[in-house]
Amino acid sequence: MDLQKLIDQGPNIAVIIEGTSWRLDDTVDALVASEDWDLIGRLLVSASEISARPLVQKLVEREVYTPLAIAACMRRQPRRPGEGAAGGGGGAASRIFRDINAEDAEKGVPDYIRADIEEMSKTATQTRASSMARDAAMDRDPTRQYIIDQIAPKMRESEEAINAMIAIARASAWDETRRTAALKVANDSLAVARLARGQRTEDIREISRIALLSQVAETFAREMGKSFKQYANDKDADALRFIAEHHPDEQYKDSARQWAESIEGQSAPE
């Protein structure tokens, strides 16, 4: 990014990140009018929810999906006051050690007591680390869900919207966000048809895997069965393998498996 452009946008950046200025609406309009999608995508990652929502709405209206996908992949729930504090590395156990050290010169502390306290300190540290990891895994930033909900209806009219949803499903840092986006794609019949006709088997496999539902793979396989001849003519063994693995009709399964084996063997059946 051009650093001078960053400096020029400094006042707007502060407004979007904080989301508390009376200039918020005008700032959002000015940013969208600038069409600096790179900057807007970066801002959406850190913007307050108050300013993120109108930005998302404006981008959807303009049919600009890349900044939305970036935010849905990278944005996390803003930290609440006191969340994630390290707590000084031991709390009560640290105070106990200080007391023990202070009394060491007077009468000493048995080794077995010191060992017990050290073990307590280690356990407390591990418990805090596990708790923080669970909190991170359960991140519930509402803006990510809002972005998915806003893009979803657009998939019926825009391949770019479909591509953005697939990017979220395959690249978001959050399991729940990935699965939600994958299910949005799988539940949109036009999106499923476009992926099947476009022979986008890698995307289909990943969406099916991320969705964690066998019905999703079956839905794609049924749709891909309608393009069976195209896959065979194009010698698309991967697509035929997917049909063989997931189509509910045994005849389709057998035919797809035979064609895939023949293509992989460099000879197609008559």
PDB file of C-alpha atoms in Angstrom:
ATOM      1  CA  MET A   1       0.000   0.000   0.000  1.00  0.00           C
ATOM      2  CA  ASP A   2       1.154   3.528  -0.795  1.00  0.00           C
ATOM      3  CA  LEU A   3       2.207   5.065   2.531  1.00  0.00           C
ATOM      4  CA  GLN A   4       1.180   8.571   1.470  1.00  0.00           C
ATOM      5  CA  LYS A   5      -2.305   7.274   0.702  1.00  0.00           C
ATOM      6  CA  LEU A   6      -2.328   5.722   4.181  1.00  0.00           C
ATOM      7  CA  ILE A   7      -1.396   9.102   5.688  1.00  0.00           C
ATOM      8  CA  ASP A   8      -4.071  10.876   3.641  1.00  0.00           C
ATOM      9  CA  GLN A   9      -6.690   8.432   4.893  1.00  0.00           C
ATOM     10  CA  GLY A  10      -5.540   8.726   8.512  1.00  0.00           C
ATOM     11  CA  PRO A  11      -8.606  10.638   9.783  1.00  0.00           C
ATOM     12  CA  ASN A  12     -10.972   8.227   8.037  1.00  0.00           C
ATOM     13  CA  ILE A  13      -9.133   5.204   9.414  1.00  0.00           C
ATOM     14  CA  ALA A  14      -9.598   6.440  12.979  1.00  0.00           C
ATOM     15  CA  VAL A  15     -13.326   7.010  12.422  1.00  0.00           C
ATOM     16  CA  ILE A  16     -13.883   3.515  10.976  1.00  0.00           C
ATOM     17  CA  ILE A  17     -11.830   1.681  13.585  1.00  0.00           C
ATOM     18  CA  GLU A  18     -13.488   3.432  16.523  1.00  0.00           C
ATOM     19  CA  GLY A  19     -16.985   3.763  15.014  1.00  0.00           C
ATOM     20  CA  THR A  20     -17.994   6.519  17.414  1.00  0.00           C
ATOM     21  CA  SER A  21     -17.679   9.723  15.367  1.00  0.00           C
ATOM     22  CA  TRP A  22     -20.618  11.805  14.193  1.00  0.00           C
ATOM     23  CA  ARG A  23     -18.828  11.765  10.814  1.00  0.00           C
ATOM     24  CA  LEU A  24     -19.237   7.992  10.426  1.00  0.00           C
ATOM     25  CA  ASP A  25     -21.874   7.988   7.656  1.00  0.00           C
ATOM     26  CA  ASP A  26     -20.006  10.579   5.607  1.00  0.00           C
ATOM     27  CA  THR A  27     -16.725   8.701   6.114  1.00  0.00           C
ATOM     28  CA  VAL A  28     -18.225   5.417   4.929  1.00  0.00           C
ATOM     29  CA  ASP A  29     -19.642   7.133   1.836  1.00  0.00           C
ATOM     30  CA  ALA A  30     -16.308   8.803   1.091  1.00  0.00           C
ATOM     31  CA  LEU A  31     -14.371   5.556   1.417  1.00  0.00           C
ATOM     32  CA  VAL A  32     -16.708   3.673  -0.902  1.00  0.00           C
ATOM     33  CA  ALA A  33     -16.658   6.561  -3.393  1.00  0.00           C
ATOM     34  CA  SER A  34     -12.839   6.372  -3.430  1.00  0.00           C
ATOM     35  CA  GLU A  35     -13.098   2.751  -4.667  1.00  0.00           C
ATOM     36  CA  ASP A  36      -9.959   1.917  -2.716  1.00  0.00           C
ATOM     37  CA  TRP A  37     -11.075  -1.669  -2.185  1.00  0.00           C
ATOM     38  CA  ASP A  38      -7.684  -2.714  -0.850  1.00  0.00           C
ATOM     39  CA  LEU A  39      -7.859  -0.199   2.009  1.00  0.00           C
ATOM     40  CA  ILE A  40     -11.516  -0.960   2.691  1.00  0.00           C
ATOM     41  CA  GLY A  41     -10.792  -4.673   2.925  1.00  0.00           C
ATOM     42  CA  ARG A  42      -8.057  -4.010   5.468  1.00  0.00           C
ATOM     43  CA  LEU A  43     -10.292  -1.656   7.447  1.00  0.00           C
ATOM     44  CA  LEU A  44     -13.105  -4.192   7.598  1.00  0.00           C
ATOM     45  CA  VAL A  45     -10.781  -6.606   9.366  1.00  0.00           C
ATOM     46  CA  SER A  46     -10.414  -4.240  12.338  1.00  0.00           C
ATOM     47  CA  ALA A  47     -13.416  -1.908  12.105  1.00  0.00           C
ATOM     48  CA  SER A  48     -15.897  -1.680  14.954  1.00  0.00           C
ATOM     49  CA  GLU A  49     -19.180  -3.466  14.313  1.00  0.00           C
ATOM     50  CA  ILE A  50     -20.945  -0.104  14.186  1.00  0.00           C
ATOM     51  CA  SER A  51     -18.908   1.030  11.194  1.00  0.00           C
ATOM     52  CA  ALA A  52     -18.421  -2.424   9.633  1.00  0.00           C
ATOM     53  CA  ARG A  53     -22.107  -3.013   8.938  1.00  0.00           C
ATOM     54  CA  PRO A  54     -22.719   0.069   6.775  1.00  0.00           C
ATOM     55  CA  LEU A  55     -19.466  -0.631   4.939  1.00  0.00           C
ATOM     56  CA  VAL A  56     -20.639  -4.172   4.222  1.00  0.00           C
ATOM     57  CA  GLN A  57     -24.006  -2.895   2.981  1.00  0.00           C
ATOM     58  CA  LYS A  58     -22.387  -0.380   0.646  1.00  0.00           C
ATOM     59  CA  LEU A  59     -20.001  -2.970  -0.774  1.00  0.00           C
ATOM     60  CA  VAL A  60     -22.842  -5.414  -1.428  1.00  0.00           C
ATOM     61  CA  GLU A  61     -24.804  -2.663  -3.176  1.00  0.00           C
ATOM     62  CA  ARG A  62     -21.764  -1.985  -5.374  1.00  0.00           C
ATOM     63  CA  GLU A  63     -21.274  -5.735  -5.925  1.00  0.00           C
ATOM     64  CA  VAL A  64     -17.717  -5.537  -4.621  1.00  0.00           C
ATOM     65  CA  TYR A  65     -17.084  -8.833  -2.896  1.00  0.00           C
ATOM     66  CA  THR A  66     -13.325  -9.188  -2.450  1.00  0.00           C
ATOM     67  CA  PRO A  67     -13.055  -6.882   0.618  1.00  0.00           C
ATOM     68  CA  LEU A  68     -15.969  -8.765   2.171  1.00  0.00           C
ATOM     69  CA  ALA A  69     -14.250 -12.110   1.667  1.00  0.00           C
ATOM     70  CA  ILE A  70     -11.037 -10.738   3.194  1.00  0.00           C
ATOM     71  CA  ALA A  71     -12.891  -9.591   6.309  1.00  0.00           C
ATOM     72  CA  ALA A  72     -14.806 -12.858   6.668  1.00  0.00           C
ATOM     73  CA  CYS A  73     -11.525 -14.761   6.459  1.00  0.00           C
ATOM     74  CA  MET A  74      -9.445 -12.646   8.834  1.00  0.00           C
ATOM     75  CA  ARG A  75     -11.693 -10.644  11.118  1.00  0.00           C
ATOM     76  CA  ARG A  76     -12.031 -11.717  14.743  1.00  0.00           C
ATOM     77  CA  GLN A  77     -14.264 -10.731  17.634  1.00  0.00           C
ATOM     78  CA  PRO A  78     -13.037  -7.524  19.285  1.00  0.00           C
ATOM     79  CA  ARG A  79     -11.473  -8.163  22.675  1.00  0.00           C
ATOM     80  CA  ARG A  80     -13.627  -7.339  25.659  1.00  0.00           C
ATOM     81  CA  PRO A  81     -12.160  -5.453  28.637  1.00  0.00           C
ATOM     82  CA  GLY A  82      -9.794  -7.729  30.546  1.00  0.00           C
ATOM     83  CA  GLU A  83     -10.058 -10.586  28.024  1.00  0.00           C
ATOM     84  CA  GLY A  84      -6.847 -12.423  27.288  1.00  0.00           C
ATOM     85  CA  ALA A  85      -4.921 -10.920  30.191  1.00  0.00           C
ATOM     86  CA  ALA A  86      -1.996 -13.044  31.228  1.00  0.00           C
ATOM     87  CA  GLY A  87      -2.578 -12.341  34.892  1.00  0.00           C
ATOM     88  CA  GLY A  88       1.083 -11.927  35.813  1.00  0.00           C
ATOM     89  CA  GLY A  89       2.000 -15.574  35.273  1.00  0.00           C
ATOM     90  CA  GLY A  90       0.815 -17.328  38.380  1.00  0.00           C
ATOM     91  CA  GLY A  91      -1.596 -15.347  40.577  1.00  0.00           C
ATOM     92  CA  ALA A  92      -1.818 -16.951  44.016  1.00  0.00           C
ATOM     93  CA  ALA A  93       1.013 -19.361  43.225  1.00  0.00           C
ATOM     94  CA  SER A  94       3.329 -16.422  42.496  1.00  0.00           C
ATOM     95  CA  ARG A  95       2.422 -14.782  45.796  1.00  0.00           C
ATOM     96  CA  ILE A  96       3.144 -18.053  47.601  1.00  0.00           C
ATOM     97  CA  PHE A  97       6.575 -18.239  45.994  1.00  0.00           C
ATOM     98  CA  ARG A  98       7.289 -14.676  47.061  1.00  0.00           C
ATOM     99  CA  ASP A  99       6.341 -15.539  50.660  1.00  0.00           C
ATOM    100  CA  ILE A 100       8.465 -18.702  50.560  1.00  0.00           C
ATOM    101  CA  ASN A 101      11.471 -16.827  49.211  1.00  0.00           C
ATOM    102  CA  ALA A 102      11.066 -14.183  51.882  1.00  0.00           C
ATOM    103  CA  GLU A 103      11.127 -16.820  54.623  1.00  0.00           C
ATOM    104  CA  ASP A 104      13.871 -18.954  53.088  1.00  0.00           C
ATOM    105  CA  ALA A 105      16.622 -17.190  54.975  1.00  0.00           C
ATOM    106  CA  GLU A 106      14.881 -17.704  58.319  1.00  0.00           C
ATOM    107  CA  LYS A 107      13.817 -21.354  58.440  1.00  0.00           C
ATOM    108  CA  GLY A 108      13.765 -22.777  54.909  1.00  0.00           C
ATOM    109  CA  VAL A 109      11.000 -24.623  53.057  1.00  0.00           C
ATOM    110  CA  PRO A 110      10.967 -28.389  52.570  1.00  0.00           C
ATOM    111  CA  ASP A 111      11.711 -29.481  49.012  1.00  0.00           C
ATOM    112  CA  TYR A 112       8.530 -31.536  48.748  1.00  0.00           C
ATOM    113  CA  ILE A 113       6.406 -28.454  49.527  1.00  0.00           C
ATOM    114  CA  ARG A 114       8.279 -26.372  46.961  1.00  0.00           C
ATOM    115  CA  ALA A 115       7.782 -29.147  44.363  1.00  0.00           C
ATOM    116  CA  ASP A 116       4.039 -29.246  45.058  1.00  0.00           C
ATOM    117  CA  ILE A 117       3.733 -25.490  44.660  1.00  0.00           C
ATOM    118  CA  GLU A 118       5.718 -25.541  41.407  1.00  0.00           C
ATOM    119  CA  GLU A 119       3.364 -28.220  40.077  1.00  0.00           C
ATOM    120  CA  MET A 120       0.356 -26.106  41.069  1.00  0.00           C
ATOM    121  CA  SER A 121       1.815 -23.129  39.231  1.00  0.00           C
ATOM    122  CA  LYS A 122       2.418 -25.142  36.064  1.00  0.00           C
ATOM    123  CA  THR A 123      -1.116 -26.562  36.166  1.00  0.00           C
ATOM    124  CA  ALA A 124      -2.617 -23.094  36.585  1.00  0.00           C
ATOM    125  CA  THR A 125      -0.609 -21.788  33.618  1.00  0.00           C
ATOM    126  CA  GLN A 126      -1.708 -24.697  31.432  1.00  0.00           C
ATOM    127  CA  THR A 127      -5.333 -24.188  32.459  1.00  0.00           C
ATOM    128  CA  ARG A 128      -5.207 -20.506  31.488  1.00  0.00           C
ATOM    129  CA  ALA A 129      -3.604 -21.363  28.127  1.00  0.00           C
ATOM    130  CA  SER A 130      -6.283 -23.976  27.408  1.00  0.00           C
ATOM    131  CA  SER A 131      -9.024 -21.534  28.331  1.00  0.00           C
ATOM    132  CA  MET A 132      -7.609 -18.874  26.004  1.00  0.00           C
ATOM    133  CA  ALA A 133      -7.340 -21.435  23.187  1.00  0.00           C
ATOM    134  CA  ARG A 134     -10.997 -22.407  23.677  1.00  0.00           C
ATOM    135  CA  ASP A 135     -12.034 -18.757  23.625  1.00  0.00           C
ATOM    136  CA  ALA A 136     -10.135 -18.224  20.377  1.00  0.00           C
ATOM    137  CA  ALA A 137     -11.677 -21.304  18.763  1.00  0.00           C
ATOM    138  CA  MET A 138     -15.181 -20.142  19.753  1.00  0.00           C
ATOM    139  CA  ASP A 139     -14.750 -16.624  18.362  1.00  0.00           C
ATOM    140  CA  ARG A 140     -18.221 -15.248  17.630  1.00  0.00           C
ATOM    141  CA  ASP A 141     -17.637 -12.066  15.675  1.00  0.00           C
ATOM    142  CA  PRO A 142     -21.127 -11.131  14.378  1.00  0.00           C
ATOM    143  CA  THR A 143     -19.746  -9.211  11.397  1.00  0.00           C
ATOM    144  CA  ARG A 144     -18.426 -12.384   9.758  1.00  0.00           C
ATOM    145  CA  GLN A 145     -21.911 -13.912   9.902  1.00  0.00           C
ATOM    146  CA  TYR A 146     -23.403 -10.638   8.679  1.00  0.00           C
ATOM    147  CA  ILE A 147     -21.098 -10.656   5.649  1.00  0.00           C
ATOM    148  CA  ILE A 148     -22.110 -14.223   4.766  1.00  0.00           C
ATOM    149  CA  ASP A 149     -25.802 -13.391   5.162  1.00  0.00           C
ATOM    150  CA  GLN A 150     -25.457 -10.362   2.884  1.00  0.00           C
ATOM    151  CA  ILE A 151     -23.540 -12.191   0.152  1.00  0.00           C
ATOM    152  CA  ALA A 152     -25.770 -15.290   0.116  1.00  0.00           C
ATOM    153  CA  PRO A 153     -28.776 -13.797  -1.754  1.00  0.00           C
ATOM    154  CA  LYS A 154     -26.431 -12.328  -4.365  1.00  0.00           C
ATOM    155  CA  MET A 155     -25.149 -15.770  -5.376  1.00  0.00           C
ATOM    156  CA  ARG A 156     -28.245 -16.307  -7.504  1.00  0.00           C
ATOM    157  CA  GLU A 157     -27.280 -13.432  -9.760  1.00  0.00           C
ATOM    158  CA  SER A 158     -23.501 -13.115  -9.484  1.00  0.00           C
ATOM    159  CA  GLU A 159     -20.691 -15.597 -10.020  1.00  0.00           C
ATOM    160  CA  GLU A 160     -18.396 -13.177  -8.177  1.00  0.00           C
ATOM    161  CA  ALA A 161     -20.599 -13.562  -5.108  1.00  0.00           C
ATOM    162  CA  ILE A 162     -20.307 -17.349  -5.417  1.00  0.00           C
ATOM    163  CA  ASN A 163     -16.527 -17.073  -5.696  1.00  0.00           C
ATOM    164  CA  ALA A 164     -16.409 -14.846  -2.621  1.00  0.00           C
ATOM    165  CA  MET A 165     -18.459 -17.345  -0.609  1.00  0.00           C
ATOM    166  CA  ILE A 166     -16.219 -20.201  -1.746  1.00  0.00           C
ATOM    167  CA  ALA A 167     -13.138 -18.201  -0.740  1.00  0.00           C
ATOM    168  CA  ILE A 168     -14.642 -17.684   2.722  1.00  0.00           C
ATOM    169  CA  ALA A 169     -15.464 -21.382   3.005  1.00  0.00           C
ATOM    170  CA  ARG A 170     -11.974 -22.444   2.016  1.00  0.00           C
ATOM    171  CA  ALA A 171      -9.836 -19.745   3.630  1.00  0.00           C
ATOM    172  CA  SER A 172     -11.517 -18.307   6.726  1.00  0.00           C
ATOM    173  CA  ALA A 173      -9.547 -18.736   9.934  1.00  0.00           C
ATOM    174  CA  TRP A 174     -12.696 -19.878  11.770  1.00  0.00           C
ATOM    175  CA  ASP A 175     -14.243 -23.356  11.519  1.00  0.00           C
ATOM    176  CA  GLU A 176     -17.772 -22.133  12.088  1.00  0.00           C
ATOM    177  CA  THR A 177     -17.445 -19.418   9.442  1.00  0.00           C
ATOM    178  CA  ARG A 178     -16.010 -21.871   6.906  1.00  0.00           C
ATOM    179  CA  ARG A 179     -18.812 -24.374   7.479  1.00  0.00           C
ATOM    180  CA  THR A 180     -21.544 -21.714   7.362  1.00  0.00           C
ATOM    181  CA  ALA A 181     -20.223 -20.416   4.038  1.00  0.00           C
ATOM    182  CA  ALA A 182     -19.906 -23.950   2.639  1.00  0.00           C
ATOM    183  CA  LEU A 183     -23.520 -24.716   3.531  1.00  0.00           C
ATOM    184  CA  LYS A 184     -24.690 -21.479   1.908  1.00  0.00           C
ATOM    185  CA  VAL A 185     -23.069 -22.593  -1.347  1.00  0.00           C
ATOM    186  CA  ALA A 186     -24.409 -26.142  -1.088  1.00  0.00           C
ATOM    187  CA  ASN A 187     -27.965 -24.940  -0.376  1.00  0.00           C
ATOM    188  CA  ASP A 188     -28.054 -22.622  -3.395  1.00  0.00           C
ATOM    189  CA  SER A 189     -29.181 -24.683  -6.406  1.00  0.00           C
ATOM    190  CA  LEU A 190     -27.837 -22.177  -8.937  1.00  0.00           C
ATOM    191  CA  ALA A 191     -24.437 -22.096  -7.237  1.00  0.00           C
ATOM    192  CA  VAL A 192     -24.318 -25.900  -7.239  1.00  0.00           C
ATOM    193  CA  ALA A 193     -25.250 -25.984 -10.937  1.00  0.00           C
ATOM    194  CA  ARG A 194     -22.624 -23.390 -11.844  1.00  0.00           C
ATOM    195  CA  LEU A 195     -19.883 -25.273 -10.055  1.00  0.00           C
ATOM    196  CA  ALA A 196     -20.896 -28.548 -11.683  1.00  0.00           C
ATOM    197  CA  ARG A 197     -21.114 -27.102 -15.196  1.00  0.00           C
ATOM    198  CA  GLY A 198     -17.871 -25.219 -14.679  1.00  0.00           C
ATOM    199  CA  GLN A 199     -16.089 -28.473 -13.774  1.00  0.00           C
ATOM    200  CA  ARG A 200     -14.832 -26.907 -10.565  1.00  0.00           C
ATOM    201  CA  THR A 201     -14.287 -30.257  -8.906  1.00  0.00           C
ATOM    202  CA  GLU A 202     -11.621 -29.040  -6.466  1.00  0.00           C
ATOM    203  CA  ASP A 203     -14.023 -26.417  -5.086  1.00  0.00           C
ATOM    204  CA  ILE A 204     -16.799 -29.019  -4.961  1.00  0.00           C
ATOM    205  CA  ARG A 205     -14.632 -31.468  -3.026  1.00  0.00           C
ATOM    206  CA  GLU A 206     -13.582 -28.807  -0.533  1.00  0.00           C
ATOM    207  CA  ILE A 207     -17.101 -27.467  -0.013  1.00  0.00           C
ATOM    208  CA  SER A 208     -18.331 -31.026   0.598  1.00  0.00           C
ATOM    209  CA  ARG A 209     -15.527 -31.720   3.059  1.00  0.00           C
ATOM    210  CA  ILE A 210     -15.966 -28.473   4.989  1.00  0.00           C
ATOM    211  CA  ALA A 211     -19.759 -28.816   5.195  1.00  0.00           C
ATOM    212  CA  LEU A 212     -19.375 -32.068   7.187  1.00  0.00           C
ATOM    213  CA  LEU A 213     -22.577 -33.484   5.697  1.00  0.00           C
ATOM    214  CA  SER A 214     -22.716 -36.436   3.307  1.00  0.00           C
ATOM    215  CA  GLN A 215     -25.854 -34.942   1.758  1.00  0.00           C
ATOM    216  CA  VAL A 216     -23.804 -32.030   0.428  1.00  0.00           C
ATOM    217  CA  ALA A 217     -21.508 -34.314  -1.570  1.00  0.00           C
ATOM    218  CA  GLU A 218     -24.568 -36.219  -2.802  1.00  0.00           C
ATOM    219  CA  THR A 219     -26.214 -32.976  -3.932  1.00  0.00           C
ATOM    220  CA  PHE A 220     -23.162 -32.031  -5.950  1.00  0.00           C
ATOM    221  CA  ALA A 221     -22.816 -35.543  -7.390  1.00  0.00           C
ATOM    222  CA  ARG A 222     -26.440 -35.525  -8.562  1.00  0.00           C
ATOM    223  CA  GLU A 223     -25.900 -32.211 -10.325  1.00  0.00           C
ATOM    224  CA  MET A 224     -22.604 -33.368 -11.813  1.00  0.00           C
ATOM    225  CA  GLY A 225     -24.393 -36.441 -13.161  1.00  0.00           C
ATOM    226  CA  LYS A 226     -26.293 -34.124 -15.505  1.00  0.00           C
ATOM    227  CA  SER A 227     -22.948 -33.190 -17.108  1.00  0.00           C
ATOM    228  CA  PHE A 228     -21.644 -36.754 -17.226  1.00  0.00           C
ATOM    229  CA  LYS A 229     -21.073 -36.689 -20.993  1.00  0.00           C
ATOM    230  CA  GLN A 230     -19.137 -33.420 -20.746  1.00  0.00           C
ATOM    231  CA  TYR A 231     -16.826 -34.846 -18.086  1.00  0.00           C
ATOM    232  CA  ALA A 232     -16.260 -37.986 -20.143  1.00  0.00           C
ATOM    233  CA  ASN A 233     -15.553 -36.040 -23.341  1.00  0.00           C
ATOM    234  CA  ASP A 234     -13.145 -33.740 -21.486  1.00  0.00           C
ATOM    235  CA  LYS A 235     -11.496 -36.748 -19.820  1.00  0.00           C
ATOM    236  CA  ASP A 236     -12.140 -35.208 -16.399  1.00  0.00           C
ATOM    237  CA  ALA A 237     -11.270 -38.233 -14.271  1.00  0.00           C
ATOM    238  CA  ASP A 238     -11.423 -36.273 -10.992  1.00  0.00           C
ATOM    239  CA  ALA A 239     -15.038 -35.236 -11.590  1.00  0.00           C
ATOM    240  CA  LEU A 240     -15.982 -38.770 -12.596  1.00  0.00           C
ATOM    241  CA  ARG A 241     -14.325 -40.130  -9.462  1.00  0.00           C
ATOM    242  CA  PHE A 242     -16.404 -37.733  -7.360  1.00  0.00           C
ATOM    243  CA  ILE A 243     -19.594 -38.964  -9.039  1.00  0.00           C
ATOM    244  CA  ALA A 244     -18.510 -42.566  -8.465  1.00  0.00           C
ATOM    245  CA  GLU A 245     -17.911 -41.837  -4.784  1.00  0.00           C
ATOM    246  CA  HIS A 246     -21.052 -39.861  -3.958  1.00  0.00           C
ATOM    247  CA  HIS A 247     -23.862 -40.299  -6.509  1.00  0.00           C
ATOM    248  CA  PRO A 248     -26.845 -42.152  -4.963  1.00  0.00           C
ATOM    249  CA  ASP A 249     -27.582 -44.093  -8.182  1.00  0.00           C
ATOM    250  CA  GLU A 250     -25.495 -47.264  -8.522  1.00  0.00           C
ATOM    251  CA  GLN A 251     -25.609 -47.110 -12.320  1.00  0.00           C
ATOM    252  CA  TYR A 252     -24.059 -43.661 -12.280  1.00  0.00           C
ATOM    253  CA  LYS A 253     -21.491 -44.868  -9.776  1.00  0.00           C
ATOM    254  CA  ASP A 254     -20.446 -47.821 -11.928  1.00  0.00           C
ATOM    255  CA  SER A 255     -20.344 -45.860 -15.189  1.00  0.00           C
ATOM    256  CA  ALA A 256     -18.372 -43.024 -13.612  1.00  0.00           C
ATOM    257  CA  ARG A 257     -15.902 -45.447 -12.044  1.00  0.00           C
ATOM    258  CA  GLN A 258     -15.364 -47.265 -15.375  1.00  0.00           C
ATOM    259  CA  TRP A 259     -14.808 -44.033 -17.267  1.00  0.00           C
ATOM    260  CA  ALA A 260     -12.440 -42.695 -14.617  1.00  0.00           C
ATOM    261  CA  GLU A 261     -10.392 -45.879 -14.677  1.00  0.00           C
ATOM    262  CA  SER A 262     -10.268 -45.857 -18.461  1.00  0.00           C
ATOM    263  CA  ILE A 263      -9.228 -42.190 -18.613  1.00  0.00           C
ATOM    264  CA  GLU A 264      -6.562 -42.759 -15.986  1.00  0.00           C
ATOM    265  CA  GLY A 265      -5.406 -45.717 -18.079  1.00  0.00           C
ATOM    266  CA  GLN A 266      -5.282 -43.448 -21.134  1.00  0.00           C
ATOM    267  CA  SER A 267      -8.070 -45.286 -23.009  1.00  0.00           C
ATOM    268  CA  ALA A 268     -11.759 -44.416 -22.946  1.00  0.00           C
ATOM    269  CA  PRO A 269     -14.416 -47.075 -23.461  1.00  0.00           C
ATOM    270  CA  GLU A 270     -16.311 -47.196 -26.723  1.00  0.00           C
TER     271      GLU A 270
END
